[in-house]
mmCIF file of C-alpha atoms in Angstrom:
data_model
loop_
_atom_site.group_PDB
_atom_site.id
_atom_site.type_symbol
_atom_site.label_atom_id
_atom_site.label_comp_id
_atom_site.label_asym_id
_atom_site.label_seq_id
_atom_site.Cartn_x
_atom_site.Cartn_y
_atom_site.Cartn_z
ATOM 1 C CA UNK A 1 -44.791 45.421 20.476
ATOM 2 C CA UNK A 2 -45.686 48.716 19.390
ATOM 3 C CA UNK A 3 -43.720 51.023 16.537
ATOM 4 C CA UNK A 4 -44.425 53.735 18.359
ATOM 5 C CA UNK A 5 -42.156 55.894 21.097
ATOM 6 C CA UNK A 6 -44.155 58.153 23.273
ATOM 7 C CA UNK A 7 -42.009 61.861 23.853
ATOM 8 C CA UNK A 8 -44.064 62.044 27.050
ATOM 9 C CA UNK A 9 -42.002 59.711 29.283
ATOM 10 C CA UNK A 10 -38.858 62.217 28.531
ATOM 11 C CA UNK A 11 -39.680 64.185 30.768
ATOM 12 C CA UNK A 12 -39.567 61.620 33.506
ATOM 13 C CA UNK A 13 -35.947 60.347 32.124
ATOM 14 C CA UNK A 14 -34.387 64.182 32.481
ATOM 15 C CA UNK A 15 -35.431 64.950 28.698
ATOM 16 C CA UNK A 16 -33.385 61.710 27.514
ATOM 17 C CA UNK A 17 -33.938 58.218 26.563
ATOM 18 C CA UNK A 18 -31.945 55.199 25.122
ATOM 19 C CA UNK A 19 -34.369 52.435 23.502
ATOM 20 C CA UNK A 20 -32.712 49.462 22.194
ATOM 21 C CA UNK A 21 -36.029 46.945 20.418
ATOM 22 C CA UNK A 22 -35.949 44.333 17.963
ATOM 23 C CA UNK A 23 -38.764 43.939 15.807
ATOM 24 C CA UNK A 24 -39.740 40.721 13.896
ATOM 25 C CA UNK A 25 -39.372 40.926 9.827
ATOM 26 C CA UNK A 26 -43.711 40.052 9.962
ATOM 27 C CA UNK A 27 -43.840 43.593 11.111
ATOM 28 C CA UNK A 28 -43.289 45.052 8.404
ATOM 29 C CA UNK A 29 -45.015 42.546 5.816
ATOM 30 C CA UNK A 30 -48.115 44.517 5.793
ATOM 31 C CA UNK A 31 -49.912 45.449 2.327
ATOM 32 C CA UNK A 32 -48.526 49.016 1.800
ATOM 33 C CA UNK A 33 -44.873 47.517 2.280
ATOM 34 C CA UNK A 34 -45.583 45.098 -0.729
ATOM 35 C CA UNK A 35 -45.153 47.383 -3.651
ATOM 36 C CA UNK A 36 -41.665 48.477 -2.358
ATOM 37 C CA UNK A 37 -38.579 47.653 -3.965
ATOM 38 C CA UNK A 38 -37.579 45.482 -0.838
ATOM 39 C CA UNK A 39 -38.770 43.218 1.373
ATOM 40 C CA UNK A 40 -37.698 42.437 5.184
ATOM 41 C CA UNK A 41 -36.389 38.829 6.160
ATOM 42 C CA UNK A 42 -34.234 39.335 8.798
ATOM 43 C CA UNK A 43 -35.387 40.603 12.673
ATOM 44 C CA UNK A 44 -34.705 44.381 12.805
ATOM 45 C CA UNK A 45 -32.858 46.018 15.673
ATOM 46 C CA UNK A 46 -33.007 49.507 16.252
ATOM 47 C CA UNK A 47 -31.063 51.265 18.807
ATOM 48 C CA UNK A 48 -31.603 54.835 19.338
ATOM 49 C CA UNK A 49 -31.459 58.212 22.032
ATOM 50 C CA UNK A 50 -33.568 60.659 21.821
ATOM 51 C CA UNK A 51 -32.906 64.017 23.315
ATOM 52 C CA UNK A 52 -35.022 66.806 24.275
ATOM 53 C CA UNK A 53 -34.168 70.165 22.356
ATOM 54 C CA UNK A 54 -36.832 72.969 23.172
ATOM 55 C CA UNK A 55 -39.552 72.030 20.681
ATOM 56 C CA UNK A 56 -37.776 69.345 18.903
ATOM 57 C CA UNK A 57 -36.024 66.025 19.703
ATOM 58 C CA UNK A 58 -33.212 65.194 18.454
ATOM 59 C CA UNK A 59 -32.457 61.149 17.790
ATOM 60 C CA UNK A 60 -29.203 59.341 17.199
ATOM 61 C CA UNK A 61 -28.928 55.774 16.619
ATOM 62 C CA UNK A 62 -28.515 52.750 13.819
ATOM 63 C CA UNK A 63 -30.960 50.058 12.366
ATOM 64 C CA UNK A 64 -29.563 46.898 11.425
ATOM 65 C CA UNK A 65 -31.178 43.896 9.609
ATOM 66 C CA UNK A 66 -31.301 41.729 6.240
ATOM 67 C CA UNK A 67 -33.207 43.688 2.647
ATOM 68 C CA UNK A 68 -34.252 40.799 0.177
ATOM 69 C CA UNK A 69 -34.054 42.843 -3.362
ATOM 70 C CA UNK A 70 -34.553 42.386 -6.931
ATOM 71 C CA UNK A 71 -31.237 41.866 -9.081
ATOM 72 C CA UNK A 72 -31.609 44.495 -11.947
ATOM 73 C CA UNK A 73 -30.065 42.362 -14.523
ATOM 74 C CA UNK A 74 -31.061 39.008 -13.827
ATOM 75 C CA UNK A 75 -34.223 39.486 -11.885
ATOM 76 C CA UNK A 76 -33.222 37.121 -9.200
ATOM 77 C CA UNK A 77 -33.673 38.078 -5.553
ATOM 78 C CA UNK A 78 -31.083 38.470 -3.388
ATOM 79 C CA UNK A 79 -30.192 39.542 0.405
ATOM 80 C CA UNK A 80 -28.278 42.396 1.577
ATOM 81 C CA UNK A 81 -27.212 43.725 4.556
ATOM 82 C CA UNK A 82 -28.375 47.291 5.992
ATOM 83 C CA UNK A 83 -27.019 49.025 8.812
ATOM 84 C CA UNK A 84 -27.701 52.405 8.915
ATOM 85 C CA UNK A 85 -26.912 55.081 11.262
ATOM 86 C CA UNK A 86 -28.815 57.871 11.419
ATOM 87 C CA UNK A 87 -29.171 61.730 13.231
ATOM 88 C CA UNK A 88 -32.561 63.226 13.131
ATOM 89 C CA UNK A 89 -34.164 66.228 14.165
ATOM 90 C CA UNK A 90 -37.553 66.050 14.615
ATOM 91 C CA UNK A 91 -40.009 69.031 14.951
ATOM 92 C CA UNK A 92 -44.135 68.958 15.411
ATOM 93 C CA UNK A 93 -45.752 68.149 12.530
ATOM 94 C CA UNK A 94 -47.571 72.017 12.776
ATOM 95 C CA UNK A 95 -44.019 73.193 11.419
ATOM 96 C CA UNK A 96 -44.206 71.534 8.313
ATOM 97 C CA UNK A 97 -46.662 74.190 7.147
ATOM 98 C CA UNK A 98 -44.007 76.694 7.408
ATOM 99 C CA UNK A 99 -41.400 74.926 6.368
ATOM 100 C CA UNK A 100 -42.810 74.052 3.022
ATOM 101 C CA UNK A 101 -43.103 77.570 1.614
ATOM 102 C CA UNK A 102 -39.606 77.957 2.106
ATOM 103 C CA UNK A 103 -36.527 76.822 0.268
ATOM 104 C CA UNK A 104 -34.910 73.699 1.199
ATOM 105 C CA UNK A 105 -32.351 73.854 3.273
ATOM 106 C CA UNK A 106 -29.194 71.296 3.937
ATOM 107 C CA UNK A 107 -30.501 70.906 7.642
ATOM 108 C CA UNK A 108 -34.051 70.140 6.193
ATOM 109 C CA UNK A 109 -32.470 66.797 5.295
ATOM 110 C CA UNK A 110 -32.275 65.619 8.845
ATOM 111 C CA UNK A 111 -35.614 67.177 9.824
ATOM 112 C CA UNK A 112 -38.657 64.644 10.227
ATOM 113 C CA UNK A 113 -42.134 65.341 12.387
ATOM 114 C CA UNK A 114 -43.765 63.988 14.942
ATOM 115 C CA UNK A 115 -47.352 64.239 15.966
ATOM 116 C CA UNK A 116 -49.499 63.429 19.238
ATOM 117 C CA UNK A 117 -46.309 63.575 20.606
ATOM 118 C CA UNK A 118 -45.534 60.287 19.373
ATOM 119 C CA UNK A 119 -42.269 59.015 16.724
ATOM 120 C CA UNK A 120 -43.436 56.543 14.565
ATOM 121 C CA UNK A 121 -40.814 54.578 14.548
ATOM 122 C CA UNK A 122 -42.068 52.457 10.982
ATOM 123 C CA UNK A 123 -41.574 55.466 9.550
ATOM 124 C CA UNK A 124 -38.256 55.908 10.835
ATOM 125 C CA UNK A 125 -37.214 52.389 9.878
ATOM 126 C CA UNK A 126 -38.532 52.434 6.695
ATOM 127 C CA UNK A 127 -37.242 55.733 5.917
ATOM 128 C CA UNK A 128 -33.561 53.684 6.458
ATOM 129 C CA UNK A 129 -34.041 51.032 4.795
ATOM 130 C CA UNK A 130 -35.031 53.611 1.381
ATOM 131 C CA UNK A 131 -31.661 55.356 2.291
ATOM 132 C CA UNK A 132 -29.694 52.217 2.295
ATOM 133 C CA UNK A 133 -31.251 50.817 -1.390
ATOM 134 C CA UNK A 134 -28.151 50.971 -3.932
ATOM 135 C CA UNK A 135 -28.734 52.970 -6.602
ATOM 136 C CA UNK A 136 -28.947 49.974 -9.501
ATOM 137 C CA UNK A 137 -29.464 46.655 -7.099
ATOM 138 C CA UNK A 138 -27.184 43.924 -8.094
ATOM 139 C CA UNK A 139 -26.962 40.252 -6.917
ATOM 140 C CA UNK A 140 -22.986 40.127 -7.762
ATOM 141 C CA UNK A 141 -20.692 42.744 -9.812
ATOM 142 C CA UNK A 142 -20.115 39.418 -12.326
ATOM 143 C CA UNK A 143 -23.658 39.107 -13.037
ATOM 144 C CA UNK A 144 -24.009 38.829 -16.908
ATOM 145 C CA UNK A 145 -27.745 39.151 -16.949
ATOM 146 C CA UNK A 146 -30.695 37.639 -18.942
ATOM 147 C CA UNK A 147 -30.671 36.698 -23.101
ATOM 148 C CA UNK A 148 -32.370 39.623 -24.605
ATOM 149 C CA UNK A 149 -33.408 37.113 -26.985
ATOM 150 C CA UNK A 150 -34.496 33.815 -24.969
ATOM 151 C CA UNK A 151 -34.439 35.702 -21.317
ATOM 152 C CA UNK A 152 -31.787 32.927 -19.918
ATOM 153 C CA UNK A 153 -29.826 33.917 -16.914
ATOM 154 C CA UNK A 154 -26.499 33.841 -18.660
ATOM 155 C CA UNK A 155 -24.624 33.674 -15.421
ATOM 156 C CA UNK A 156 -25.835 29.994 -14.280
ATOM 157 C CA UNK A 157 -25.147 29.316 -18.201
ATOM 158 C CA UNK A 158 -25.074 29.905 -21.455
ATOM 159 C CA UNK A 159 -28.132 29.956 -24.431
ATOM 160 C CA UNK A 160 -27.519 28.673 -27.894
ATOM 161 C CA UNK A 161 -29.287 32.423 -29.501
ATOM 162 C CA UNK A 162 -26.641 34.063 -31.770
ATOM 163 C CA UNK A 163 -24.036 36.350 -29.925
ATOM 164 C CA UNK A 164 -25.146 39.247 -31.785
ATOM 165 C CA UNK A 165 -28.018 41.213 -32.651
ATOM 166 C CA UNK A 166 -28.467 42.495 -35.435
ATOM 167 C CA UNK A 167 -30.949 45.428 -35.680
ATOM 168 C CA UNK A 168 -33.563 44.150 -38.394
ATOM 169 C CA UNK A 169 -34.348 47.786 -39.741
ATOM 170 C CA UNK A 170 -30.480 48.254 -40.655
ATOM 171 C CA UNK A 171 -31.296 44.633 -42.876
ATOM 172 C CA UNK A 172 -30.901 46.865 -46.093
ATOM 173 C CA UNK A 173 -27.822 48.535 -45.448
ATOM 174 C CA UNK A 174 -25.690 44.865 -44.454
ATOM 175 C CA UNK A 175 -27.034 43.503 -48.358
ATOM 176 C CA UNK A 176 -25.189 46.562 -49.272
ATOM 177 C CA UNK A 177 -22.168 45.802 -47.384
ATOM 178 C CA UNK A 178 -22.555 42.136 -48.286
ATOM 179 C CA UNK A 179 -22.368 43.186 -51.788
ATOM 180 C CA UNK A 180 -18.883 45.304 -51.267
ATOM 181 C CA UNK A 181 -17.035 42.331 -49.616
ATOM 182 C CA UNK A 182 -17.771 40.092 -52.318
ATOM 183 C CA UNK A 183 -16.676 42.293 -55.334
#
């Protein structure tokens, strides 16, 4: 199955398609995908029109599927789910020229390209699943994180370091407090 959708057979369909595809989580396990911040594990099904507007399409739809991520407390990998709707305009790919030299503009946030006369819909799918990262990924709002001291993950239990630190350059200044507690 191709990641591709070719503009061309628009104009057969009145200038408008609806493309519903599922595409297997292997897809998109490919070596530039594995220094992302996510990996795919579930099937991913995209559902989508796309329009015919003069030069540019535009495309409606959603993606839906499963985001294994990183915990960023306890390092532990998790799933989440992502369903994402979306509203793109896309324009040729000779536009971006002109567009770059140019402030940005709120509708340049819903402007991708397109070239050949092709979408590539990988890109569009990937560009989702970026969108749909949290900020600061965690595996549960109670997750207490790792030791800084031992690197146990103190939510499946506790470690037996001391409870606190105690800075060791500050080590000087505690003998001095030591000292005014005991007179």
């Amino acid at each position: 199955m191709t990641m591709q959708f070719d503009l061309r057979q628009l104009s057969r369909n009145s200038g408008e398609d609806h493309l519903e595809r599922t595409f297997d989580a292997s897809y998109f396990q490919t070596p530039e995908t594995r220094d992302e911040d996510y990996a795919v594990v579930a099937p991913v099904h995209l559902v989508m029109d796309v329009r015919k507007d003069g030069a540019a399409y535009r495309v409606t739809g959603h993606v839906r599927t499963r985001l294994q991520l990183e915990c960023g407390r306890c390092l532990e990998g998790f799933e989440t789910p992502v369903d994402s709707a979306f509203e793109l305009r896309y324009v040729p790919e000779s536009a971006r020229a002109e567009s770059e030299e140019a402030e940005v503009a709120e509708d340049d946030l819903t402007t991708a390209y397109y070239r050949d006369e092709t979408l590539d819909l990988g890109e569009l799918m990937h560009e989702q699943f970026v969108l749909a990262l949290p900020m600061k990924p965690l595996c549960s709002e109670a997750c207490q994180g790792l030791c800084p001291t031992c690197g146990t993950n103190l939510s499946k239990g506790a470690c037996g370091c001391p409870p606190e630190w105690k800075d060791p350059r500050l080590g000087a200044l505690q003998g001095i407090l030591d000292r005014q507690k005991e007179s």
